[in-house]
Amino acid sequence: MTKKVIVITGASSGIGEATAKLLASQGNQLVLGARREDRLKEISDNIKTAGGEAVYSVTDVTNLDSVKELAKTAMDAYGRIDVWMNNAGLMPQSVLSDGKVEDWNRMIDVNLKGVLYGINASLGIMREQQSGHYINTSSIAGHIVGPGSSVYSATKHGVLAISEGLRQEEAQAGSNVRVTTISPGAIATELTNSITDEAVRKGTEQFYNEYAISPERVAESIAFAVNLPADASINEIIVRPSKQVM
Ligand code: NDP
């Protein structure tokens, strides 16, 4: 299999970290972005100790210049970008009547604008290469809405909309840029830490303790899409715990 240069945002924990480790173990060159430098350093050191290749750039996806710096890190280190995974996200759920405007803004900035900034920082490079692949992390919440999930669901529905629009535009342009949206169910990561409403966090943690599966399951699904020959494109993946109903 050909070695790919793979950029991942939100690579400092959870799904991003598991995906980085798996794809590095398959011989790809990883470029890790997130805000916590200590975690990024530890993960890239672990990848290198295991015989893989990785670099990182401290990245805040709410800042376009910072995301462009991540793209530059990839280009400086490896000279191309084959896969860009827009994965950074947070899930501070609450009912709208609680008016947690700050949480709404953070979700829109990270989950939605962060994806757009990732596309903006890398699409020109992929167009020039005439090849590339976006992996955008949506959620089951990108397909359904429930009480307390309006804004999170809106951002994740938005990720699906942006991804499908991008897919159509790139297919029309004949750029060989593929787009995959992955929508996980309950995955055991640090995501529930981002919930600021204590009652919601407790309830969600209870649910996750019972149902959540390893982020490696998501990583394996992403690797399958990445490793598919370039003339075929897996556009949507839903991966849930087998016993999760909704
Ligand atoms: P984690 O909390 O473990 O990971 C979230 C990642 O996003 C971290 O690496 C965090 O890094 C990064 N991040 C947060 N804010 C920013 C920012 N402003 N700039 C850059 N990076 C940021 O949770 P998951 O691994 O679960 O989440 C990954 C994605 O998966 C998210 O988009 C989430 O919505 C989605 N998802 C998760 C599900 C689950 O059940 N776990 C289910 C469905 C979707 P740092 O703090 O270092 O910046």
PDB file of C-alpha atoms and ligand atoms in Angstrom:
ATOM      1  CA  MET A   1       0.000   0.000   0.000  1.00  0.00           C
ATOM      2  CA  THR A   2       1.333   3.496  -0.853  1.00  0.00           C
ATOM      3  CA  LYS A   3       2.424   5.696   2.020  1.00  0.00           C
ATOM      4  CA  LYS A   4       0.099   8.691   2.576  1.00  0.00           C
ATOM      5  CA  VAL A   5       0.542  12.022   4.318  1.00  0.00           C
ATOM      6  CA  ILE A   6      -2.380  12.251   6.747  1.00  0.00           C
ATOM      7  CA  VAL A   7      -3.314  15.365   8.726  1.00  0.00           C
ATOM      8  CA  ILE A   8      -5.643  14.927  11.706  1.00  0.00           C
ATOM      9  CA  THR A   9      -7.188  17.692  13.822  1.00  0.00           C
ATOM     10  CA  GLY A  10      -8.253  16.762  17.345  1.00  0.00           C
ATOM     11  CA  ALA A  11      -5.403  14.257  17.331  1.00  0.00           C
ATOM     12  CA  SER A  12      -4.523  14.686  21.016  1.00  0.00           C
ATOM     13  CA  SER A  13      -7.081  12.194  22.353  1.00  0.00           C
ATOM     14  CA  GLY A  14      -9.950   9.853  21.559  1.00  0.00           C
ATOM     15  CA  ILE A  15     -10.868   9.139  17.951  1.00  0.00           C
ATOM     16  CA  GLY A  16      -8.123  11.352  16.488  1.00  0.00           C
ATOM     17  CA  GLU A  17      -5.413   9.727  18.575  1.00  0.00           C
ATOM     18  CA  ALA A  18      -6.602   6.177  17.823  1.00  0.00           C
ATOM     19  CA  THR A  19      -6.816   6.959  14.109  1.00  0.00           C
ATOM     20  CA  ALA A  20      -3.348   8.539  14.070  1.00  0.00           C
ATOM     21  CA  LYS A  21      -1.818   5.507  15.759  1.00  0.00           C
ATOM     22  CA  LEU A  22      -3.526   2.991  13.498  1.00  0.00           C
ATOM     23  CA  LEU A  23      -2.732   4.831  10.258  1.00  0.00           C
ATOM     24  CA  ALA A  24       0.881   5.375  11.363  1.00  0.00           C
ATOM     25  CA  SER A  25       1.206   1.661  12.086  1.00  0.00           C
ATOM     26  CA  GLN A  26       0.133   1.051   8.473  1.00  0.00           C
ATOM     27  CA  GLY A  27       3.150   3.011   7.212  1.00  0.00           C
ATOM     28  CA  ASN A  28       1.610   6.448   6.647  1.00  0.00           C
ATOM     29  CA  GLN A  29       3.140   9.817   7.612  1.00  0.00           C
ATOM     30  CA  LEU A  30       1.048  11.550  10.279  1.00  0.00           C
ATOM     31  CA  VAL A  31       0.640  15.257  10.965  1.00  0.00           C
ATOM     32  CA  LEU A  32      -1.128  15.873  14.264  1.00  0.00           C
ATOM     33  CA  GLY A  33      -3.024  19.020  15.271  1.00  0.00           C
ATOM     34  CA  ALA A  34      -4.742  20.020  18.548  1.00  0.00           C
ATOM     35  CA  ARG A  35      -4.202  22.545  21.348  1.00  0.00           C
ATOM     36  CA  ARG A  36      -2.515  20.371  24.009  1.00  0.00           C
ATOM     37  CA  GLU A  37       1.140  20.210  23.028  1.00  0.00           C
ATOM     38  CA  ASP A  38       2.149  17.729  25.752  1.00  0.00           C
ATOM     39  CA  ARG A  39      -0.344  15.199  24.384  1.00  0.00           C
ATOM     40  CA  LEU A  40       0.659  15.776  20.767  1.00  0.00           C
ATOM     41  CA  LYS A  41       4.326  15.311  21.643  1.00  0.00           C
ATOM     42  CA  GLU A  42       3.654  12.121  23.595  1.00  0.00           C
ATOM     43  CA  ILE A  43       1.537  10.629  20.793  1.00  0.00           C
ATOM     44  CA  SER A  44       4.040  11.498  18.051  1.00  0.00           C
ATOM     45  CA  ASP A  45       6.895  10.156  20.230  1.00  0.00           C
ATOM     46  CA  ASN A  46       4.958   6.906  20.710  1.00  0.00           C
ATOM     47  CA  ILE A  47       4.378   6.636  16.969  1.00  0.00           C
ATOM     48  CA  LYS A  48       8.092   7.147  16.297  1.00  0.00           C
ATOM     49  CA  THR A  49       9.146   4.684  19.000  1.00  0.00           C
ATOM     50  CA  ALA A  50       6.899   2.123  17.303  1.00  0.00           C
ATOM     51  CA  GLY A  51       8.794   2.742  14.028  1.00  0.00           C
ATOM     52  CA  GLY A  52       6.296   5.151  12.452  1.00  0.00           C
ATOM     53  CA  GLU A  53       6.521   8.743  11.188  1.00  0.00           C
ATOM     54  CA  ALA A  54       4.777  11.757  12.747  1.00  0.00           C
ATOM     55  CA  VAL A  55       5.097  15.479  13.256  1.00  0.00           C
ATOM     56  CA  TYR A  56       2.737  17.845  15.054  1.00  0.00           C
ATOM     57  CA  SER A  57       1.689  21.458  15.171  1.00  0.00           C
ATOM     58  CA  VAL A  58      -0.166  23.073  18.068  1.00  0.00           C
ATOM     59  CA  THR A  59      -3.452  24.009  16.413  1.00  0.00           C
ATOM     60  CA  ASP A  60      -6.606  25.833  17.390  1.00  0.00           C
ATOM     61  CA  VAL A  61      -9.165  25.055  14.681  1.00  0.00           C
ATOM     62  CA  THR A  62     -11.137  28.191  15.517  1.00  0.00           C
ATOM     63  CA  ASN A  63      -8.221  30.226  14.162  1.00  0.00           C
ATOM     64  CA  LEU A  64      -7.702  30.066  10.384  1.00  0.00           C
ATOM     65  CA  ASP A  65      -4.032  31.081  10.589  1.00  0.00           C
ATOM     66  CA  SER A  66      -3.392  28.289  13.071  1.00  0.00           C
ATOM     67  CA  VAL A  67      -5.044  25.743  10.756  1.00  0.00           C
ATOM     68  CA  LYS A  68      -2.998  27.069   7.821  1.00  0.00           C
ATOM     69  CA  GLU A  69       0.115  26.572   9.961  1.00  0.00           C
ATOM     70  CA  LEU A  70      -0.897  22.911  10.390  1.00  0.00           C
ATOM     71  CA  ALA A  71      -1.097  22.545   6.607  1.00  0.00           C
ATOM     72  CA  LYS A  72       2.304  24.223   6.293  1.00  0.00           C
ATOM     73  CA  THR A  73       3.764  21.799   8.838  1.00  0.00           C
ATOM     74  CA  ALA A  74       2.590  18.925   6.640  1.00  0.00           C
ATOM     75  CA  MET A  75       3.983  20.505   3.468  1.00  0.00           C
ATOM     76  CA  ASP A  76       7.332  21.379   5.100  1.00  0.00           C
ATOM     77  CA  ALA A  77       7.747  17.885   6.554  1.00  0.00           C
ATOM     78  CA  TYR A  78       6.390  15.700   3.747  1.00  0.00           C
ATOM     79  CA  GLY A  79       5.651  17.906   0.716  1.00  0.00           C
ATOM     80  CA  ARG A  80       2.031  16.895   0.176  1.00  0.00           C
ATOM     81  CA  ILE A  81      -1.314  16.243   1.878  1.00  0.00           C
ATOM     82  CA  ASP A  82      -3.123  13.065   0.890  1.00  0.00           C
ATOM     83  CA  VAL A  83      -5.713  12.911   3.669  1.00  0.00           C
ATOM     84  CA  TRP A  84      -7.089  15.674   5.896  1.00  0.00           C
ATOM     85  CA  MET A  85      -9.265  14.581   8.804  1.00  0.00           C
ATOM     86  CA  ASN A  86     -11.445  17.340  10.258  1.00  0.00           C
ATOM     87  CA  ASN A  87     -12.062  15.713  13.607  1.00  0.00           C
ATOM     88  CA  ALA A  88     -11.679  18.302  16.392  1.00  0.00           C
ATOM     89  CA  GLY A  89     -14.948  18.685  18.243  1.00  0.00           C
ATOM     90  CA  LEU A  90     -16.781  19.170  21.497  1.00  0.00           C
ATOM     91  CA  MET A  91     -20.251  18.349  22.783  1.00  0.00           C
ATOM     92  CA  PRO A  92     -21.474  20.624  25.592  1.00  0.00           C
ATOM     93  CA  GLN A  93     -25.121  19.647  25.273  1.00  0.00           C
ATOM     94  CA  SER A  94     -27.946  21.472  27.058  1.00  0.00           C
ATOM     95  CA  VAL A  95     -31.536  22.483  26.398  1.00  0.00           C
ATOM     96  CA  LEU A  96     -31.978  25.737  24.491  1.00  0.00           C
ATOM     97  CA  SER A  97     -33.984  27.312  27.325  1.00  0.00           C
ATOM     98  CA  ASP A  98     -30.825  27.211  29.492  1.00  0.00           C
ATOM     99  CA  GLY A  99     -29.359  29.795  27.126  1.00  0.00           C
ATOM    100  CA  LYS A 100     -25.766  28.544  27.231  1.00  0.00           C
ATOM    101  CA  VAL A 101     -24.770  30.908  24.443  1.00  0.00           C
ATOM    102  CA  GLU A 102     -21.050  30.477  25.082  1.00  0.00           C
ATOM    103  CA  ASP A 103     -21.316  26.705  24.618  1.00  0.00           C
ATOM    104  CA  TRP A 104     -23.312  27.234  21.400  1.00  0.00           C
ATOM    105  CA  ASN A 105     -20.632  29.544  20.068  1.00  0.00           C
ATOM    106  CA  ARG A 106     -17.810  27.133  20.936  1.00  0.00           C
ATOM    107  CA  MET A 107     -19.584  24.241  19.189  1.00  0.00           C
ATOM    108  CA  ILE A 108     -20.234  26.317  16.092  1.00  0.00           C
ATOM    109  CA  ASP A 109     -16.642  27.601  16.071  1.00  0.00           C
ATOM    110  CA  VAL A 110     -14.938  24.228  16.587  1.00  0.00           C
ATOM    111  CA  ASN A 111     -17.328  21.638  15.097  1.00  0.00           C
ATOM    112  CA  LEU A 112     -18.470  23.655  12.100  1.00  0.00           C
ATOM    113  CA  LYS A 113     -16.141  26.555  11.328  1.00  0.00           C
ATOM    114  CA  GLY A 114     -13.172  24.353  12.242  1.00  0.00           C
ATOM    115  CA  VAL A 115     -14.162  21.985   9.427  1.00  0.00           C
ATOM    116  CA  LEU A 116     -14.469  24.869   6.955  1.00  0.00           C
ATOM    117  CA  TYR A 117     -11.069  26.220   8.009  1.00  0.00           C
ATOM    118  CA  GLY A 118      -9.562  22.743   7.513  1.00  0.00           C
ATOM    119  CA  ILE A 119     -10.970  22.643   3.998  1.00  0.00           C
ATOM    120  CA  ASN A 120      -9.783  26.164   3.292  1.00  0.00           C
ATOM    121  CA  ALA A 121      -6.245  25.386   4.447  1.00  0.00           C
ATOM    122  CA  SER A 122      -5.856  22.270   2.308  1.00  0.00           C
ATOM    123  CA  LEU A 123      -8.194  22.170  -0.685  1.00  0.00           C
ATOM    124  CA  GLY A 124      -5.932  24.329  -2.858  1.00  0.00           C
ATOM    125  CA  ILE A 125      -3.069  21.919  -2.168  1.00  0.00           C
ATOM    126  CA  MET A 126      -5.200  18.896  -3.059  1.00  0.00           C
ATOM    127  CA  ARG A 127      -6.503  20.603  -6.203  1.00  0.00           C
ATOM    128  CA  GLU A 128      -2.913  21.224  -7.279  1.00  0.00           C
ATOM    129  CA  GLN A 129      -1.954  17.615  -6.538  1.00  0.00           C
ATOM    130  CA  GLN A 130      -5.098  16.457  -8.360  1.00  0.00           C
ATOM    131  CA  SER A 131      -5.715  14.060  -5.491  1.00  0.00           C
ATOM    132  CA  GLY A 132      -6.761  14.098  -1.874  1.00  0.00           C
ATOM    133  CA  HIS A 133      -9.229  12.799   0.675  1.00  0.00           C
ATOM    134  CA  TYR A 134     -11.232  14.496   3.426  1.00  0.00           C
ATOM    135  CA  ILE A 135     -12.456  12.556   6.441  1.00  0.00           C
ATOM    136  CA  ASN A 136     -14.972  14.701   8.314  1.00  0.00           C
ATOM    137  CA  THR A 137     -16.191  13.563  11.726  1.00  0.00           C
ATOM    138  CA  SER A 138     -19.941  14.023  12.090  1.00  0.00           C
ATOM    139  CA  SER A 139     -21.989  11.931  14.542  1.00  0.00           C
ATOM    140  CA  ILE A 140     -25.202   9.989  14.963  1.00  0.00           C
ATOM    141  CA  ALA A 141     -26.295  13.474  16.089  1.00  0.00           C
ATOM    142  CA  GLY A 142     -25.705  14.527  12.477  1.00  0.00           C
ATOM    143  CA  HIS A 143     -28.604  12.265  11.529  1.00  0.00           C
ATOM    144  CA  ILE A 144     -31.019  12.682  14.452  1.00  0.00           C
ATOM    145  CA  VAL A 145     -31.923  15.348  17.012  1.00  0.00           C
ATOM    146  CA  GLY A 146     -33.008  14.911  20.632  1.00  0.00           C
ATOM    147  CA  PRO A 147     -33.769  17.225  23.538  1.00  0.00           C
ATOM    148  CA  GLY A 148     -30.535  18.886  24.625  1.00  0.00           C
ATOM    149  CA  SER A 149     -28.703  18.173  21.385  1.00  0.00           C
ATOM    150  CA  SER A 150     -30.084  20.951  19.145  1.00  0.00           C
ATOM    151  CA  VAL A 151     -26.881  22.928  18.677  1.00  0.00           C
ATOM    152  CA  TYR A 152     -24.519  19.929  18.694  1.00  0.00           C
ATOM    153  CA  SER A 153     -26.824  18.214  16.178  1.00  0.00           C
ATOM    154  CA  ALA A 154     -26.969  21.385  14.088  1.00  0.00           C
ATOM    155  CA  THR A 155     -23.169  21.452  13.850  1.00  0.00           C
ATOM    156  CA  LYS A 156     -23.004  17.755  12.987  1.00  0.00           C
ATOM    157  CA  HIS A 157     -25.847  18.019  10.427  1.00  0.00           C
ATOM    158  CA  GLY A 158     -23.797  20.914   9.057  1.00  0.00           C
ATOM    159  CA  VAL A 159     -20.734  18.709   8.733  1.00  0.00           C
ATOM    160  CA  LEU A 160     -22.802  16.298   6.609  1.00  0.00           C
ATOM    161  CA  ALA A 161     -24.079  19.153   4.431  1.00  0.00           C
ATOM    162  CA  ILE A 162     -20.635  20.660   3.906  1.00  0.00           C
ATOM    163  CA  SER A 163     -19.154  17.243   3.154  1.00  0.00           C
ATOM    164  CA  GLU A 164     -21.803  16.369   0.590  1.00  0.00           C
ATOM    165  CA  GLY A 165     -21.445  19.779  -1.061  1.00  0.00           C
ATOM    166  CA  LEU A 166     -17.678  19.377  -1.172  1.00  0.00           C
ATOM    167  CA  ARG A 167     -18.014  15.887  -2.603  1.00  0.00           C
ATOM    168  CA  GLN A 168     -20.257  17.097  -5.418  1.00  0.00           C
ATOM    169  CA  GLU A 169     -18.081  20.120  -6.204  1.00  0.00           C
ATOM    170  CA  GLU A 170     -14.880  18.091  -6.345  1.00  0.00           C
ATOM    171  CA  ALA A 171     -16.500  15.346  -8.424  1.00  0.00           C
ATOM    172  CA  GLN A 172     -17.727  18.034 -10.827  1.00  0.00           C
ATOM    173  CA  ALA A 173     -14.274  19.600 -10.964  1.00  0.00           C
ATOM    174  CA  GLY A 174     -12.661  16.229 -11.641  1.00  0.00           C
ATOM    175  CA  SER A 175     -10.069  16.899  -8.938  1.00  0.00           C
ATOM    176  CA  ASN A 176      -9.898  13.324  -7.608  1.00  0.00           C
ATOM    177  CA  VAL A 177     -10.592  14.644  -4.116  1.00  0.00           C
ATOM    178  CA  ARG A 178     -12.619  12.136  -2.125  1.00  0.00           C
ATOM    179  CA  VAL A 179     -14.882  12.950   0.824  1.00  0.00           C
ATOM    180  CA  THR A 180     -15.856  10.596   3.630  1.00  0.00           C
ATOM    181  CA  THR A 181     -18.100  11.535   6.530  1.00  0.00           C
ATOM    182  CA  ILE A 182     -17.905   9.295   9.565  1.00  0.00           C
ATOM    183  CA  SER A 183     -20.785   9.335  12.055  1.00  0.00           C
ATOM    184  CA  PRO A 184     -19.935   7.498  15.261  1.00  0.00           C
ATOM    185  CA  GLY A 185     -22.322   6.489  18.031  1.00  0.00           C
ATOM    186  CA  ALA A 186     -21.139   6.361  21.650  1.00  0.00           C
ATOM    187  CA  ILE A 187     -17.361   6.090  21.709  1.00  0.00           C
ATOM    188  CA  ALA A 188     -15.298   5.997  24.915  1.00  0.00           C
ATOM    189  CA  THR A 189     -13.229   9.190  24.708  1.00  0.00           C
ATOM    190  CA  GLU A 190     -12.822  12.443  26.639  1.00  0.00           C
ATOM    191  CA  LEU A 191     -15.778  14.016  24.787  1.00  0.00           C
ATOM    192  CA  THR A 192     -18.157  13.950  27.760  1.00  0.00           C
ATOM    193  CA  ASN A 193     -15.688  16.169  29.699  1.00  0.00           C
ATOM    194  CA  SER A 194     -16.781  19.031  27.431  1.00  0.00           C
ATOM    195  CA  ILE A 195     -20.356  18.980  28.827  1.00  0.00           C
ATOM    196  CA  THR A 196     -20.782  21.956  31.147  1.00  0.00           C
ATOM    197  CA  ASP A 197     -24.280  21.118  32.469  1.00  0.00           C
ATOM    198  CA  GLU A 198     -23.644  18.759  35.376  1.00  0.00           C
ATOM    199  CA  ALA A 199     -26.912  16.825  35.138  1.00  0.00           C
ATOM    200  CA  VAL A 200     -26.505  16.323  31.394  1.00  0.00           C
ATOM    201  CA  ARG A 201     -22.895  15.244  31.878  1.00  0.00           C
ATOM    202  CA  LYS A 202     -23.817  12.679  34.545  1.00  0.00           C
ATOM    203  CA  GLY A 203     -26.619  11.252  32.392  1.00  0.00           C
ATOM    204  CA  THR A 204     -24.395  11.081  29.313  1.00  0.00           C
ATOM    205  CA  GLU A 205     -21.555   9.487  31.275  1.00  0.00           C
ATOM    206  CA  GLN A 206     -23.935   6.842  32.588  1.00  0.00           C
ATOM    207  CA  PHE A 207     -25.036   6.063  29.048  1.00  0.00           C
ATOM    208  CA  TYR A 208     -21.433   5.983  27.821  1.00  0.00           C
ATOM    209  CA  ASN A 209     -20.347   3.724  30.694  1.00  0.00           C
ATOM    210  CA  GLU A 210     -22.946   1.213  29.597  1.00  0.00           C
ATOM    211  CA  TYR A 211     -22.689   1.473  25.827  1.00  0.00           C
ATOM    212  CA  ALA A 212     -19.541   3.162  24.554  1.00  0.00           C
ATOM    213  CA  ILE A 213     -17.038   1.215  22.463  1.00  0.00           C
ATOM    214  CA  SER A 214     -13.341   1.808  21.810  1.00  0.00           C
ATOM    215  CA  PRO A 215     -12.218   4.642  19.481  1.00  0.00           C
ATOM    216  CA  GLU A 216     -10.151   1.988  17.718  1.00  0.00           C
ATOM    217  CA  ARG A 217     -13.373   0.742  16.108  1.00  0.00           C
ATOM    218  CA  VAL A 218     -13.799   4.157  14.495  1.00  0.00           C
ATOM    219  CA  ALA A 219     -10.131   4.200  13.480  1.00  0.00           C
ATOM    220  CA  GLU A 220     -10.522   0.823  11.763  1.00  0.00           C
ATOM    221  CA  SER A 221     -13.529   2.120   9.801  1.00  0.00           C
ATOM    222  CA  ILE A 222     -11.578   5.206   8.708  1.00  0.00           C
ATOM    223  CA  ALA A 223      -8.596   3.109   7.660  1.00  0.00           C
ATOM    224  CA  PHE A 224     -10.906   1.060   5.453  1.00  0.00           C
ATOM    225  CA  ALA A 225     -12.056   4.216   3.628  1.00  0.00           C
ATOM    226  CA  VAL A 226      -8.510   5.601   3.370  1.00  0.00           C
ATOM    227  CA  ASN A 227      -7.122   2.356   1.975  1.00  0.00           C
ATOM    228  CA  LEU A 228      -9.744   1.961  -0.754  1.00  0.00           C
ATOM    229  CA  PRO A 229      -8.289   2.478  -4.273  1.00  0.00           C
ATOM    230  CA  ALA A 230      -8.589   6.131  -5.383  1.00  0.00           C
ATOM    231  CA  ASP A 231     -11.237   5.516  -8.050  1.00  0.00           C
ATOM    232  CA  ALA A 232     -13.791   4.610  -5.371  1.00  0.00           C
ATOM    233  CA  SER A 233     -15.025   6.742  -2.533  1.00  0.00           C
ATOM    234  CA  ILE A 234     -16.778   5.719   0.671  1.00  0.00           C
ATOM    235  CA  ASN A 235     -18.896   8.780   1.340  1.00  0.00           C
ATOM    236  CA  GLU A 236     -20.633   7.933   4.588  1.00  0.00           C
ATOM    237  CA  ILE A 237     -19.913   5.626   7.481  1.00  0.00           C
ATOM    238  CA  ILE A 238     -22.125   5.146  10.539  1.00  0.00           C
ATOM    239  CA  VAL A 239     -20.417   3.128  13.270  1.00  0.00           C
ATOM    240  CA  ARG A 240     -22.340   2.440  16.482  1.00  0.00           C
ATOM    241  CA  PRO A 241     -21.961   0.154  19.454  1.00  0.00           C
ATOM    242  CA  SER A 242     -23.899  -2.962  18.417  1.00  0.00           C
ATOM    243  CA  LYS A 243     -26.279  -2.539  21.353  1.00  0.00           C
ATOM    244  CA  GLN A 244     -26.938   1.210  20.899  1.00  0.00           C
ATOM    245  CA  VAL A 245     -30.574   1.748  19.835  1.00  0.00           C
ATOM    246  CA  MET A 246     -30.559   5.483  18.879  1.00  0.00           C
TER     247      MET A 246
HETATM  248  P1  NDP B   1     -12.094  13.916  22.606  1.00  0.00           P
HETATM  249  O1  NDP B   1     -12.579  14.934  23.577  1.00  0.00           O
HETATM  250  O2  NDP B   1     -11.287  12.785  23.120  1.00  0.00           O
HETATM  251  O3  NDP B   1     -11.305  14.618  21.417  1.00  0.00           O
HETATM  252  C1  NDP B   1     -11.628  15.897  20.944  1.00  0.00           C
HETATM  253  C2  NDP B   1     -10.419  16.439  20.241  1.00  0.00           C
HETATM  254  O4  NDP B   1     -10.726  17.730  19.705  1.00  0.00           O
HETATM  255  C3  NDP B   1      -9.230  16.607  21.167  1.00  0.00           C
HETATM  256  O5  NDP B   1      -8.081  16.141  20.532  1.00  0.00           O
HETATM  257  C4  NDP B   1      -9.168  18.112  21.395  1.00  0.00           C
HETATM  258  O6  NDP B   1      -7.812  18.495  21.579  1.00  0.00           O
HETATM  259  C5  NDP B   1      -9.682  18.610  20.043  1.00  0.00           C
HETATM  260  N1  NDP B   1     -10.139  19.981  20.082  1.00  0.00           N
HETATM  261  C6  NDP B   1     -11.131  20.528  20.811  1.00  0.00           C
HETATM  262  N2  NDP B   1     -11.204  21.858  20.584  1.00  0.00           N
HETATM  263  C7  NDP B   1     -10.227  22.154  19.699  1.00  0.00           C
HETATM  264  C8  NDP B   1      -9.772  23.353  19.083  1.00  0.00           C
HETATM  265  N3  NDP B   1     -10.352  24.533  19.331  1.00  0.00           N
HETATM  266  N4  NDP B   1      -8.731  23.274  18.221  1.00  0.00           N
HETATM  267  C9  NDP B   1      -8.137  22.106  17.965  1.00  0.00           C
HETATM  268  N5  NDP B   1      -8.515  20.931  18.508  1.00  0.00           N
HETATM  269  C10 NDP B   1      -9.548  20.968  19.376  1.00  0.00           C
HETATM  270  O7  NDP B   1     -13.408  13.374  21.896  1.00  0.00           O
HETATM  271  P2  NDP B   1     -13.620  12.447  20.599  1.00  0.00           P
HETATM  272  O8  NDP B   1     -12.399  11.781  20.183  1.00  0.00           O
HETATM  273  O9  NDP B   1     -14.823  11.641  20.898  1.00  0.00           O
HETATM  274  O10 NDP B   1     -14.063  13.544  19.519  1.00  0.00           O
HETATM  275  C11 NDP B   1     -13.581  13.593  18.198  1.00  0.00           C
HETATM  276  C12 NDP B   1     -14.717  13.923  17.265  1.00  0.00           C
HETATM  277  O11 NDP B   1     -15.650  12.843  17.270  1.00  0.00           O
HETATM  278  C13 NDP B   1     -15.527  15.164  17.638  1.00  0.00           C
HETATM  279  O12 NDP B   1     -15.792  15.910  16.466  1.00  0.00           O
HETATM  280  C14 NDP B   1     -16.806  14.590  18.206  1.00  0.00           C
HETATM  281  O13 NDP B   1     -17.891  15.478  18.077  1.00  0.00           O
HETATM  282  C15 NDP B   1     -16.948  13.356  17.351  1.00  0.00           C
HETATM  283  N6  NDP B   1     -17.843  12.318  17.866  1.00  0.00           N
HETATM  284  C16 NDP B   1     -17.544  11.666  19.044  1.00  0.00           C
HETATM  285  C17 NDP B   1     -18.412  10.713  19.540  1.00  0.00           C
HETATM  286  C18 NDP B   1     -18.186  10.030  20.843  1.00  0.00           C
HETATM  287  O14 NDP B   1     -19.105   9.351  21.343  1.00  0.00           O
HETATM  288  N7  NDP B   1     -17.018  10.126  21.460  1.00  0.00           N
HETATM  289  C19 NDP B   1     -19.622  10.332  18.814  1.00  0.00           C
HETATM  290  C20 NDP B   1     -19.804  11.047  17.580  1.00  0.00           C
HETATM  291  C21 NDP B   1     -18.945  11.998  17.131  1.00  0.00           C
HETATM  292  P3  NDP B   1      -7.272  19.699  22.471  1.00  0.00           P
HETATM  293  O15 NDP B   1      -8.164  19.801  23.675  1.00  0.00           O
HETATM  294  O16 NDP B   1      -5.867  19.264  22.796  1.00  0.00           O
HETATM  295  O17 NDP B   1      -7.316  20.886  21.582  1.00  0.00           O
END
